[in-house]
Tab-separated table of C-alpha atoms and ligand atoms in Angstrom:
chain	number	residue	atom	x	y	z
A	645	UNK	CA	103.133	83.950	63.077
A	646	UNK	CA	106.131	83.950	65.379
A	647	UNK	CA	108.573	85.424	62.901
A	648	UNK	CA	107.407	88.552	64.672
A	649	UNK	CA	110.242	89.706	66.927
A	650	UNK	CA	110.548	92.236	69.683
A	651	UNK	CA	111.508	95.732	68.489
A	652	UNK	CA	110.379	95.188	64.904
A	653	UNK	CA	108.572	98.232	63.576
A	654	UNK	CA	105.557	98.170	61.246
A	655	UNK	CA	103.102	100.591	59.756
A	656	UNK	CA	99.570	99.490	60.529
A	657	UNK	CA	95.982	100.555	60.806
A	658	UNK	CA	94.209	100.311	64.162
A	659	UNK	CA	91.178	98.128	63.484
A	660	UNK	CA	89.516	97.806	66.884
A	661	UNK	CA	89.499	98.815	70.539
A	662	UNK	CA	89.583	96.229	73.339
A	663	UNK	CA	87.127	96.573	76.203
A	664	UNK	CA	89.932	98.010	78.314
A	665	UNK	CA	90.758	100.674	75.753
A	666	UNK	CA	93.783	99.269	73.896
A	667	UNK	CA	93.973	99.635	70.135
A	668	UNK	CA	94.221	96.460	68.044
A	669	UNK	CA	96.468	96.188	64.972
A	670	UNK	CA	97.027	93.067	62.905
A	671	UNK	CA	100.413	92.216	61.430
A	672	UNK	CA	99.712	89.525	58.805
A	673	UNK	CA	96.657	88.579	60.834
A	674	UNK	CA	98.525	88.413	64.161
A	675	UNK	CA	96.933	90.783	66.703
A	676	UNK	CA	98.961	93.255	68.716
A	677	UNK	CA	97.408	95.281	71.539
A	678	UNK	CA	98.620	98.842	71.644
A	679	UNK	CA	98.061	101.528	74.295
A	680	UNK	CA	96.962	104.982	73.171
A	681	UNK	CA	95.891	103.897	69.688
A	682	UNK	CA	92.378	104.480	68.367
A	683	UNK	CA	90.350	102.720	65.677
A	684	UNK	CA	90.899	104.204	62.216
A	685	UNK	CA	94.336	105.546	63.089
A	686	UNK	CA	97.370	104.803	60.964
A	687	UNK	CA	100.357	104.211	63.254
A	688	UNK	CA	103.956	103.139	63.327
A	689	UNK	CA	104.020	100.383	65.939
A	690	UNK	CA	106.981	98.780	67.707
A	691	UNK	CA	106.551	95.179	68.820
A	692	UNK	CA	107.279	94.928	72.553
A	693	UNK	CA	106.090	91.444	73.394
A	694	UNK	CA	105.121	88.406	71.310
A	695	UNK	CA	102.958	85.659	72.763
A	696	UNK	CA	101.461	82.542	71.212
A	697	UNK	CA	98.191	84.039	70.018
A	698	UNK	CA	98.701	87.747	70.445
A	699	UNK	CA	101.289	90.316	71.414
A	700	UNK	CA	101.765	93.874	72.560
A	701	UNK	CA	103.018	96.908	70.716
A	702	UNK	CA	103.848	100.519	71.394
A	703	UNK	CA	103.010	103.529	69.278
A	704	UNK	CA	106.171	105.005	67.765
A	705	UNK	CA	104.368	107.598	65.715
A	706	UNK	CA	100.778	108.422	64.879
A	707	UNK	CA	100.753	108.822	61.102
A	708	UNK	CA	97.079	109.672	60.810
A	709	UNK	CA	95.112	110.554	63.954
A	710	UNK	CA	91.483	109.698	64.611
A	711	UNK	CA	89.070	112.641	64.420
A	712	UNK	CA	87.806	111.387	67.790
A	713	UNK	CA	91.183	111.755	69.501
A	714	UNK	CA	91.546	114.060	72.494
A	715	UNK	CA	95.037	115.499	72.236
A	716	UNK	CA	95.405	117.546	75.385
A	717	UNK	CA	95.206	114.742	77.925
A	718	UNK	CA	98.206	113.781	80.075
A	719	UNK	CA	99.476	110.345	79.111
A	720	UNK	CA	99.845	109.531	82.817
A	721	UNK	CA	96.065	109.093	82.911
A	722	UNK	CA	96.312	106.447	80.207
A	723	UNK	CA	99.448	104.785	81.643
A	724	UNK	CA	97.874	104.405	85.063
A	725	UNK	CA	94.424	103.549	83.798
A	726	UNK	CA	92.921	106.447	85.783
A	727	UNK	CA	91.299	107.463	82.493
A	728	UNK	CA	91.955	104.636	80.041
A	729	UNK	CA	89.357	106.111	77.644
A	730	UNK	CA	90.501	109.697	78.190
A	731	UNK	CA	92.086	109.970	74.731
A	732	UNK	CA	88.669	109.422	73.140
A	733	UNK	CA	86.080	112.228	72.965
A	734	UNK	CA	83.220	111.763	75.411
A	735	UNK	CA	80.713	111.349	72.551
A	736	UNK	CA	82.746	108.465	71.144
A	737	UNK	CA	83.184	106.880	74.580
A	738	UNK	CA	79.393	106.653	74.747
A	739	UNK	CA	79.116	105.216	71.238
A	740	UNK	CA	81.708	102.619	72.120
A	741	UNK	CA	80.064	101.633	75.435
A	742	UNK	CA	76.674	101.303	73.769
A	743	UNK	CA	78.237	99.065	71.125
A	744	UNK	CA	79.906	96.876	73.752
A	745	UNK	CA	76.567	96.096	75.398
A	746	UNK	CA	74.940	95.340	72.026
A	747	UNK	CA	77.860	93.088	71.004
A	748	UNK	CA	77.990	91.159	74.283
A	749	UNK	CA	74.259	90.474	74.152
A	750	UNK	CA	74.698	89.270	70.588
A	751	UNK	CA	77.774	87.104	71.203
A	752	UNK	CA	77.181	85.698	74.682
A	753	UNK	CA	73.401	85.758	74.963
A	754	UNK	CA	72.686	85.099	71.242
A	755	UNK	CA	70.424	88.131	71.179
A	756	UNK	CA	70.880	89.473	67.686
A	757	UNK	CA	69.869	93.109	67.221
A	758	UNK	CA	68.470	93.395	70.746
A	759	UNK	CA	67.156	96.978	71.015
A	760	UNK	CA	69.433	98.345	73.731
A	761	UNK	CA	68.084	101.695	74.912
A	762	UNK	CA	70.449	104.634	74.428
A	763	UNK	CA	73.102	105.087	77.121
A	764	UNK	CA	72.365	107.788	79.701
A	765	UNK	CA	75.283	110.209	79.464
A	766	UNK	CA	76.863	111.933	82.446
A	767	UNK	CA	76.416	115.660	82.931
A	768	UNK	CA	79.813	115.892	84.555
A	769	UNK	CA	82.536	113.935	82.782
A	770	UNK	CA	85.560	114.779	84.963
A	771	UNK	CA	86.044	115.368	88.711
A	772	UNK	CA	83.001	113.230	89.490
A	773	UNK	CA	84.399	110.476	91.733
A	774	UNK	CA	83.460	110.749	95.391
A	775	UNK	CA	86.095	108.243	96.479
A	776	UNK	CA	89.853	107.803	96.167
A	777	UNK	CA	92.367	105.171	97.216
A	778	UNK	CA	95.835	106.598	96.791
A	779	UNK	CA	99.085	104.712	97.474
A	780	UNK	CA	101.893	106.506	99.345
A	781	UNK	CA	105.496	105.636	98.449
A	782	UNK	CA	109.012	106.988	98.759
A	783	UNK	CA	110.707	107.816	95.463
A	784	UNK	CA	114.289	109.134	95.573
A	785	UNK	CA	113.971	110.023	99.238
A	786	UNK	CA	110.743	111.966	98.735
A	787	UNK	CA	107.201	111.051	99.699
A	788	UNK	CA	104.959	110.711	96.654
A	789	UNK	CA	101.274	110.047	96.148
A	790	UNK	CA	99.834	108.968	92.836
A	791	UNK	CA	98.682	105.904	90.981
A	792	UNK	CA	100.305	102.670	89.827
A	793	UNK	CA	101.201	102.105	86.227
A	794	UNK	CA	98.824	99.537	84.739
A	795	UNK	CA	99.776	95.933	85.610
A	796	UNK	CA	102.563	97.048	87.944
A	797	UNK	CA	103.272	98.463	91.360
A	798	UNK	CA	105.379	101.305	90.040
A	799	UNK	CA	104.007	104.578	91.361
A	800	UNK	CA	103.444	107.478	88.962
A	801	UNK	CA	103.300	110.695	91.043
A	802	UNK	CA	100.055	112.576	90.354
A	803	UNK	CA	98.581	115.725	91.909
A	804	UNK	CA	95.495	116.161	89.735
A	805	UNK	CA	93.643	112.857	89.552
A	806	UNK	CA	91.372	114.129	86.774
A	807	UNK	CA	88.200	112.220	87.619
A	808	UNK	CA	88.151	112.738	91.405
A	809	UNK	CA	86.439	115.616	93.143
A	810	UNK	CA	89.030	118.445	93.517
A	811	UNK	CA	88.478	118.562	97.262
A	812	UNK	CA	89.713	114.958	97.451
A	813	UNK	CA	92.823	115.813	95.413
A	814	UNK	CA	93.445	118.800	97.699
A	815	UNK	CA	93.348	116.578	100.790
A	816	UNK	CA	95.709	113.994	99.250
A	817	UNK	CA	98.192	116.728	98.308
A	818	UNK	CA	97.894	118.403	101.705
A	819	UNK	CA	98.770	115.136	103.466
A	820	UNK	CA	101.695	114.511	101.081
A	821	UNK	CA	103.068	118.020	101.666
A	822	UNK	CA	102.638	117.758	105.428
A	823	UNK	CA	104.524	114.445	105.528
A	824	UNK	CA	107.314	115.845	103.345
A	825	UNK	CA	108.248	118.220	106.163
A	826	UNK	CA	109.688	115.276	108.066
A	827	UNK	CA	113.073	113.910	107.028
A	828	UNK	CA	112.243	110.227	107.565
A	829	UNK	CA	110.398	109.480	104.336
A	830	UNK	CA	111.380	105.805	104.470
A	831	UNK	CA	109.853	105.414	107.942
A	832	UNK	CA	106.659	107.177	106.893
A	833	UNK	CA	105.923	105.730	103.455
A	834	UNK	CA	105.283	102.008	103.108
A	835	UNK	CA	107.685	99.969	101.017
A	836	UNK	CA	106.170	96.888	99.384
A	837	UNK	CA	109.522	95.120	98.910
A	838	UNK	CA	110.882	95.485	102.437
A	839	UNK	CA	107.390	95.667	103.997
A	840	UNK	CA	108.750	98.475	106.155
A	841	UNK	CA	107.260	101.915	106.638
A	842	UNK	CA	103.921	103.092	107.978
A	843	UNK	CA	101.437	104.723	105.598
A	844	UNK	CA	100.287	102.448	102.771
A	845	UNK	CA	97.241	104.194	101.351
A	846	UNK	CA	95.130	107.277	101.768
A	847	UNK	CA	91.440	106.470	101.367
A	848	UNK	CA	89.042	109.393	101.076
A	849	UNK	CA	85.296	109.677	100.604
A	850	UNK	CA	83.349	112.858	100.038
A	851	UNK	CA	79.575	112.969	100.219
A	852	UNK	CA	78.201	114.572	97.055
A	853	UNK	CA	75.185	116.324	98.540
A	854	UNK	CA	76.332	117.133	102.094
A	855	UNK	CA	80.030	117.635	101.193
A	856	UNK	CA	81.152	115.781	104.343
A	857	UNK	CA	84.538	114.092	104.017
A	858	UNK	CA	86.036	110.943	105.522
A	859	UNK	CA	89.760	110.165	105.670
A	860	UNK	CA	91.065	106.669	106.317
A	861	UNK	CA	94.833	106.291	106.713
A	862	UNK	CA	95.796	102.710	105.928
A	863	UNK	CA	98.836	102.035	108.085
A	864	UNK	CA	100.941	99.138	109.344
A	865	UNK	CA	100.703	100.212	112.993
A	866	UNK	CA	98.812	102.577	115.273
A	867	UNK	CA	102.146	104.106	116.345
A	868	UNK	CA	102.721	107.353	114.502
A	869	UNK	CA	106.234	108.064	113.136
A	870	UNK	CA	105.172	111.744	113.048
A	871	UNK	CA	103.615	114.157	115.540
A	872	UNK	CA	100.059	112.807	115.683
A	873	UNK	CA	98.472	115.814	117.362
A	874	UNK	CA	100.107	118.311	115.015
A	875	UNK	CA	98.938	116.231	112.034
A	876	UNK	CA	95.325	115.925	113.213
A	877	UNK	CA	95.188	119.560	114.143
A	878	UNK	CA	96.555	120.652	110.742
A	879	UNK	CA	94.057	118.412	108.938
A	880	UNK	CA	91.013	119.590	110.853
A	881	UNK	CA	92.030	123.242	110.706
A	882	UNK	CA	92.602	123.192	106.959
A	883	UNK	CA	89.681	120.857	106.098
A	884	UNK	CA	86.610	121.905	108.068
A	885	UNK	CA	84.584	119.512	105.878
A	886	UNK	CA	86.523	116.543	107.315
A	887	UNK	CA	83.995	114.841	109.621
A	888	UNK	CA	85.751	111.536	110.170
A	889	UNK	CA	89.416	110.526	110.446
A	890	UNK	CA	90.243	106.870	110.966
A	891	UNK	CA	93.185	104.506	110.941
A	892	UNK	CA	92.911	101.184	109.219
A	893	UNK	CA	95.534	98.672	110.248
A	894	UNK	CA	96.840	96.506	107.419
A	895	UNK	CA	99.867	94.299	108.061
A	896	UNK	CA	99.280	91.830	105.268
A	897	UNK	CA	101.575	91.465	102.290
A	898	UNK	CA	98.593	90.883	100.021
A	899	UNK	CA	97.232	93.402	97.588
A	900	UNK	CA	94.043	94.086	99.544
A	901	UNK	CA	94.002	97.765	100.374
A	902	UNK	CA	92.078	97.606	103.631
A	903	UNK	CA	92.718	95.526	106.725
A	904	UNK	CA	90.011	94.443	109.170
A	905	UNK	CA	90.741	96.771	112.086
A	906	UNK	CA	89.637	100.430	112.212
A	907	UNK	CA	90.485	103.022	114.901
A	908	UNK	CA	88.591	106.284	115.082
A	909	UNK	CA	90.947	109.272	115.485
A	910	UNK	CA	88.584	112.182	115.014
A	911	UNK	CA	84.882	112.908	114.532
A	912	UNK	CA	82.342	110.207	113.748
A	913	UNK	CA	82.787	106.730	112.301
A	914	UNK	CA	80.568	107.337	109.274
A	915	UNK	CA	79.675	110.268	107.041
A	916	UNK	CA	76.205	111.229	105.897
A	917	UNK	CA	75.068	111.740	102.313
A	918	UNK	CA	71.704	111.784	100.623
A	919	UNK	CA	70.408	110.081	97.506
A	920	UNK	CA	67.021	110.814	95.920
A	921	UNK	CA	65.978	112.732	99.018
A	922	UNK	CA	66.791	110.009	101.573
A	923	UNK	CA	69.588	110.333	104.088
A	924	UNK	CA	72.349	107.719	104.340
A	925	UNK	CA	75.094	106.914	106.830
A	926	UNK	CA	78.142	105.456	105.079
A	927	UNK	CA	80.815	103.733	107.159
A	928	UNK	CA	84.344	103.074	105.940
A	929	UNK	CA	84.063	99.351	105.056
A	930	UNK	CA	80.736	99.771	103.225
A	931	UNK	CA	80.334	100.082	99.470
A	932	UNK	CA	78.895	103.351	98.154
A	933	UNK	CA	78.398	104.240	94.462
A	934	UNK	CA	81.358	106.437	93.432
A	935	UNK	CA	79.436	108.741	91.092
A	936	UNK	CA	76.432	109.934	93.067
A	937	UNK	CA	74.740	112.088	90.410
A	938	UNK	CA	74.827	109.269	87.860
A	939	UNK	CA	73.957	106.619	90.455
A	940	UNK	CA	70.755	108.558	91.112
A	941	UNK	CA	69.962	108.328	87.386
A	942	UNK	CA	70.843	104.643	87.477
A	943	UNK	CA	68.438	103.997	90.344
A	944	UNK	CA	65.703	106.023	88.652
A	945	UNK	CA	66.130	103.904	85.526
A	946	UNK	CA	65.847	100.773	87.670
A	947	UNK	CA	62.658	102.121	89.314
A	948	UNK	CA	61.130	103.000	85.922
A	949	UNK	CA	61.810	99.433	84.799
A	950	UNK	CA	60.357	98.075	88.061
A	951	UNK	CA	57.090	100.031	87.842
A	952	UNK	CA	56.413	99.588	91.561
A	953	UNK	CA	53.055	99.622	93.295
A	954	UNK	CA	51.997	100.124	96.925
A	955	UNK	CA	51.225	96.467	97.464
A	956	UNK	CA	54.605	95.223	96.222
A	957	UNK	CA	57.034	93.239	98.305
A	958	UNK	CA	60.514	93.852	96.946
A	959	UNK	CA	63.984	92.350	97.402
A	960	UNK	CA	67.107	94.547	97.401
A	961	UNK	CA	69.867	91.969	96.828
A	962	UNK	CA	73.531	92.998	97.215
A	963	UNK	CA	72.174	95.989	99.065
A	964	UNK	CA	75.281	97.740	100.408
A	965	UNK	CA	73.955	100.400	102.818
A	966	UNK	CA	70.415	99.850	101.502
A	967	UNK	CA	70.192	102.731	99.028
A	968	UNK	CA	68.201	100.925	96.307
A	969	UNK	CA	65.520	99.538	98.626
A	970	UNK	CA	65.285	102.482	101.014
A	971	UNK	CA	64.814	105.122	98.306
A	972	UNK	CA	61.507	103.444	97.386
A	973	UNK	CA	60.526	101.790	100.688
A	974	UNK	CA	57.771	104.372	101.205
A	975	UNK	CA	56.255	103.446	97.819
A	976	UNK	CA	55.960	99.693	98.470
A	977	UNK	CA	54.596	97.334	101.131
A	978	UNK	CA	57.722	95.496	102.239
A	979	UNK	CA	61.483	95.509	101.568
A	980	UNK	CA	63.838	92.574	102.085
A	981	UNK	CA	67.557	93.135	101.585
A	982	UNK	CA	70.819	91.255	102.065
A	983	UNK	CA	74.487	92.144	101.906
A	984	UNK	CA	77.698	90.363	102.886
A	985	UNK	CA	79.551	93.189	104.694
A	986	UNK	CA	78.246	93.470	108.295
A	987	UNK	CA	79.101	97.188	108.670
A	988	UNK	CA	77.091	97.977	105.529
A	989	UNK	CA	74.079	96.061	106.873
A	990	UNK	CA	74.338	98.003	110.146
A	991	UNK	CA	74.253	101.166	108.029
A	992	UNK	CA	71.216	99.891	106.119
A	993	UNK	CA	69.325	99.233	109.352
A	994	UNK	CA	70.199	102.641	110.775
A	995	UNK	CA	69.382	104.290	107.441
A	996	UNK	CA	65.908	102.710	107.503
A	997	UNK	CA	65.374	104.059	111.014
A	998	UNK	CA	66.716	107.550	110.249
A	999	UNK	CA	64.360	107.824	107.282
A	1000	UNK	CA	61.463	106.534	109.365
A	1001	UNK	CA	60.967	103.490	107.193
A	1002	UNK	CA	59.547	100.621	109.216
A	1003	UNK	CA	58.753	98.089	106.508
A	1004	UNK	CA	62.303	96.921	105.828
A	1005	UNK	CA	64.294	93.849	106.765
A	1006	UNK	CA	68.037	93.927	106.005
A	1007	UNK	CA	70.192	90.927	106.891
A	1008	UNK	CA	73.875	90.022	106.714
A	1009	UNK	CA	74.755	87.097	104.483
A	1010	UNK	CA	75.725	85.908	101.050
A	1011	UNK	CA	72.986	86.511	98.522
A	1012	UNK	CA	73.352	82.979	97.141
A	1013	UNK	CA	72.748	81.567	100.621
A	1014	UNK	CA	70.100	83.984	101.898
A	1015	UNK	CA	67.886	83.816	98.783
A	1016	UNK	CA	67.293	80.010	99.047
A	1017	UNK	CA	66.520	80.483	102.768
A	1018	UNK	CA	63.942	83.136	101.974
A	1019	UNK	CA	62.460	80.934	99.261
A	1020	UNK	CA	62.185	78.131	101.824
A	1021	UNK	CA	60.604	80.507	104.345
A	1022	UNK	CA	57.929	81.463	101.818
A	1023	UNK	CA	59.044	85.013	100.995
A	1024	UNK	CA	57.145	85.984	97.835
A	1025	UNK	CA	58.522	89.161	96.313
A	1026	UNK	CA	56.705	90.863	93.446
A	1027	UNK	CA	59.895	92.486	92.238
A	1028	UNK	CA	63.566	91.671	92.798
A	1029	UNK	CA	66.426	94.146	92.439
A	1030	UNK	CA	69.918	92.677	92.087
A	1031	UNK	CA	73.136	94.687	92.057
A	1032	UNK	CA	76.034	92.215	92.260
A	1033	UNK	CA	79.793	92.912	92.005
A	1034	UNK	CA	81.679	92.396	88.717
A	1035	UNK	CA	81.589	88.616	88.841
A	1036	UNK	CA	77.813	88.695	88.465
A	1037	UNK	CA	75.231	86.347	89.953
A	1038	UNK	CA	75.721	82.915	91.418
A	1039	UNK	CA	73.713	80.098	89.777
A	1040	UNK	CA	72.266	79.189	93.178
A	1041	UNK	CA	71.003	82.742	93.511
A	1042	UNK	CA	69.367	82.677	90.070
A	1043	UNK	CA	67.699	79.342	90.808
A	1044	UNK	CA	66.182	80.611	94.067
A	1045	UNK	CA	65.250	84.045	92.718
A	1046	UNK	CA	63.430	82.650	89.679
A	1047	UNK	CA	61.545	80.103	91.814
A	1048	UNK	CA	60.072	82.954	93.855
A	1049	UNK	CA	57.972	83.839	90.806
A	1050	UNK	CA	58.327	87.611	91.032
A	1051	UNK	CA	56.711	89.441	88.115
A	1052	UNK	CA	60.082	90.935	87.187
A	1053	UNK	CA	63.745	91.027	88.125
A	1054	UNK	CA	65.650	94.271	87.633
A	1055	UNK	CA	69.380	93.663	87.272
A	1056	UNK	CA	71.887	96.467	87.825
A	1057	UNK	CA	75.235	95.362	86.440
A	1058	UNK	CA	78.726	96.855	86.502
A	1059	UNK	CA	80.008	94.251	84.043
A	1060	UNK	CA	78.141	93.627	80.788
A	1061	UNK	CA	80.121	90.409	80.176
A	1062	UNK	CA	78.758	88.656	83.265
A	1063	UNK	CA	75.385	90.330	82.698
A	1064	UNK	CA	75.180	88.744	79.230
A	1065	UNK	CA	76.157	85.363	80.717
A	1066	UNK	CA	73.406	85.719	83.335
A	1067	UNK	CA	70.830	86.607	80.641
A	1068	UNK	CA	71.234	83.044	79.358
A	1069	UNK	CA	70.828	81.595	82.852
A	1070	UNK	CA	67.705	83.643	83.511
A	1071	UNK	CA	66.170	82.495	80.240
A	1072	UNK	CA	66.879	78.854	81.135
A	1073	UNK	CA	64.984	79.530	84.351
A	1074	UNK	CA	61.922	81.094	82.755
A	1075	UNK	CA	62.773	84.807	82.750
A	1076	UNK	CA	63.151	86.747	79.492
A	1077	UNK	CA	65.197	89.876	79.000
A	1078	UNK	CA	62.730	92.663	78.184
A	1079	UNK	CA	64.919	95.737	78.088
A	1080	UNK	CA	68.393	97.030	78.791
A	1081	UNK	CA	69.757	100.486	79.282
A	1082	UNK	CA	73.398	101.434	79.871
A	1083	UNK	CA	74.094	104.353	82.218
A	1084	UNK	CA	77.496	106.013	82.098
A	1085	UNK	CA	78.712	105.957	85.686
A	1086	UNK	CA	82.401	106.059	84.851
A	1087	UNK	CA	83.262	108.692	82.200
A	1088	UNK	CA	86.864	108.581	80.859
A	1089	UNK	CA	87.212	104.925	81.898
A	1090	UNK	CA	86.346	101.655	80.178
A	1091	UNK	CA	83.840	100.669	82.864
A	1092	UNK	CA	80.258	100.082	81.729
A	1093	UNK	CA	77.143	99.994	83.896
A	1094	UNK	CA	73.741	98.842	82.675
A	1095	UNK	CA	70.257	98.056	83.929
A	1096	UNK	CA	68.244	95.141	82.569
A	1097	UNK	CA	64.676	94.013	83.162
A	1098	UNK	CA	63.636	90.354	83.073
A	1099	UNK	CA	60.004	89.294	82.984
A	1100	UNK	CA	58.434	85.914	83.709
A	1101	UNK	CA	57.646	83.905	80.577
B	1441	SAH	N1	73.264	98.161	95.855
B	1441	SAH	C1	74.342	98.840	96.531
B	1441	SAH	C2	75.655	98.059	96.509
B	1441	SAH	C3	76.088	97.530	95.181
B	1441	SAH	S1	77.760	96.957	95.087
B	1441	SAH	C4	74.516	100.242	95.973
B	1441	SAH	O1	73.960	100.578	94.941
B	1441	SAH	O2	75.235	101.021	96.592
B	1441	SAH	C5	77.630	95.257	95.384
B	1441	SAH	C6	77.487	94.905	96.856
B	1441	SAH	O3	77.425	93.484	96.946
B	1441	SAH	C7	78.635	95.336	97.747
B	1441	SAH	O4	78.128	96.038	98.839
B	1441	SAH	C8	79.271	94.010	98.203
B	1441	SAH	O5	79.775	94.066	99.525
B	1441	SAH	C9	78.109	93.068	98.114
B	1441	SAH	N2	78.417	91.649	97.908
B	1441	SAH	C10	79.470	91.086	97.264
B	1441	SAH	N3	79.336	89.747	97.211
B	1441	SAH	C11	78.161	89.451	97.847
B	1441	SAH	C12	77.456	88.236	98.100
B	1441	SAH	N4	77.945	87.055	97.696
B	1441	SAH	N5	76.296	88.319	98.753
B	1441	SAH	C13	75.782	89.501	99.162
B	1441	SAH	N6	76.402	90.688	98.937
B	1441	SAH	C14	77.576	90.647	98.287
């Protein structure tokens, strides 16, 4: 259907929503993906790109709006993807996420009508993120902080990041305003084209329970183009909750935000938070769940599914700083955990010690390599927790884990598509999906988290 040309305008009904929040319209059966368009809406759409099997369109006019549309949201949050579901009411976001999990289990795992338990909603649906990574750029001679437009490196200046804790926004804006007092914006802000400039990104973490903050300035060099002492003194005077300030040196031209080298400028090298009553040190390179209140609900769901007993040996795979295993270490006999980032494993070991937990064994390594070694060594867990990144589990990992003959495997997933794929692999290896529950960790965004329990056939 390539008679469709750029700039043609049609009236159409939005028939679906993609998993990333774009509306779908069909022009004589040919699908166009359209930002800021919701199912059931009647729109006037302009064709902006035509591909072989699908194209993209832009809303010219909404002729009939969805009753589920949120009208008072800034379009910058949609354009940047900060809140790519922000134009949908929270209730409908939950309905949609629930449906996604059901559909993926049906399509990918051939589980028709699998009874997915109802999604656990968030109490707080904005300002919940405890972490931010904010690019710093010069626009028209002025230093700006904000977020990239989707699929681009064009910065949209933003002061209120909508889903981040306000204290984090305040720190970002304070740094921006401080830097604006200098008249060498092009020396201060990094430029991706010329690869000149100093400050690439501002990375901030704020502990939910203790309120401690960490600032990491991602820079091209440890030489400051501004008055270092004045800057540090302003930061620590204005932000008494700032307990750690670090430089991260990144000279690469790649799109990785963080480089390998950290330099401590002020305070300590990690901040402390607590989850489910246990205390945790979190260092800059380590992963930490970005929505602490909901992550606690997520873990509790995983523990309910696990139904632990005092004699259990458990595995905490993809452990990060050890939160999943350590929160229940005093309820089980033995905890084994592995994680690929060395600094996170150091945190996990220290966290075990600080919480006086002496039955844990955290090691550095790839889960898909460590698990077969443990199998070989005769480790016999009763229960395995897995919490992999978006790409899901490695087949080697699944083979080893299922050979250990644990009574159950509890899978925490941040990507229902790879989760559904892994359901099939588990079933081929003798483990059946018993239950699944989504937990909304990321309100206003398309991201879906879920917990699944597999039991031995
Ligand atoms: N369970 C932790 C971390 C989950 S995020 C928590 O709830 O906070 C996933 C973790 O897996 C990250 O810490 C990441 O560094 C780690 N990871 C990624 N690939 C890995 C691999 N192949 N083997 C082991 N860990 C890996």
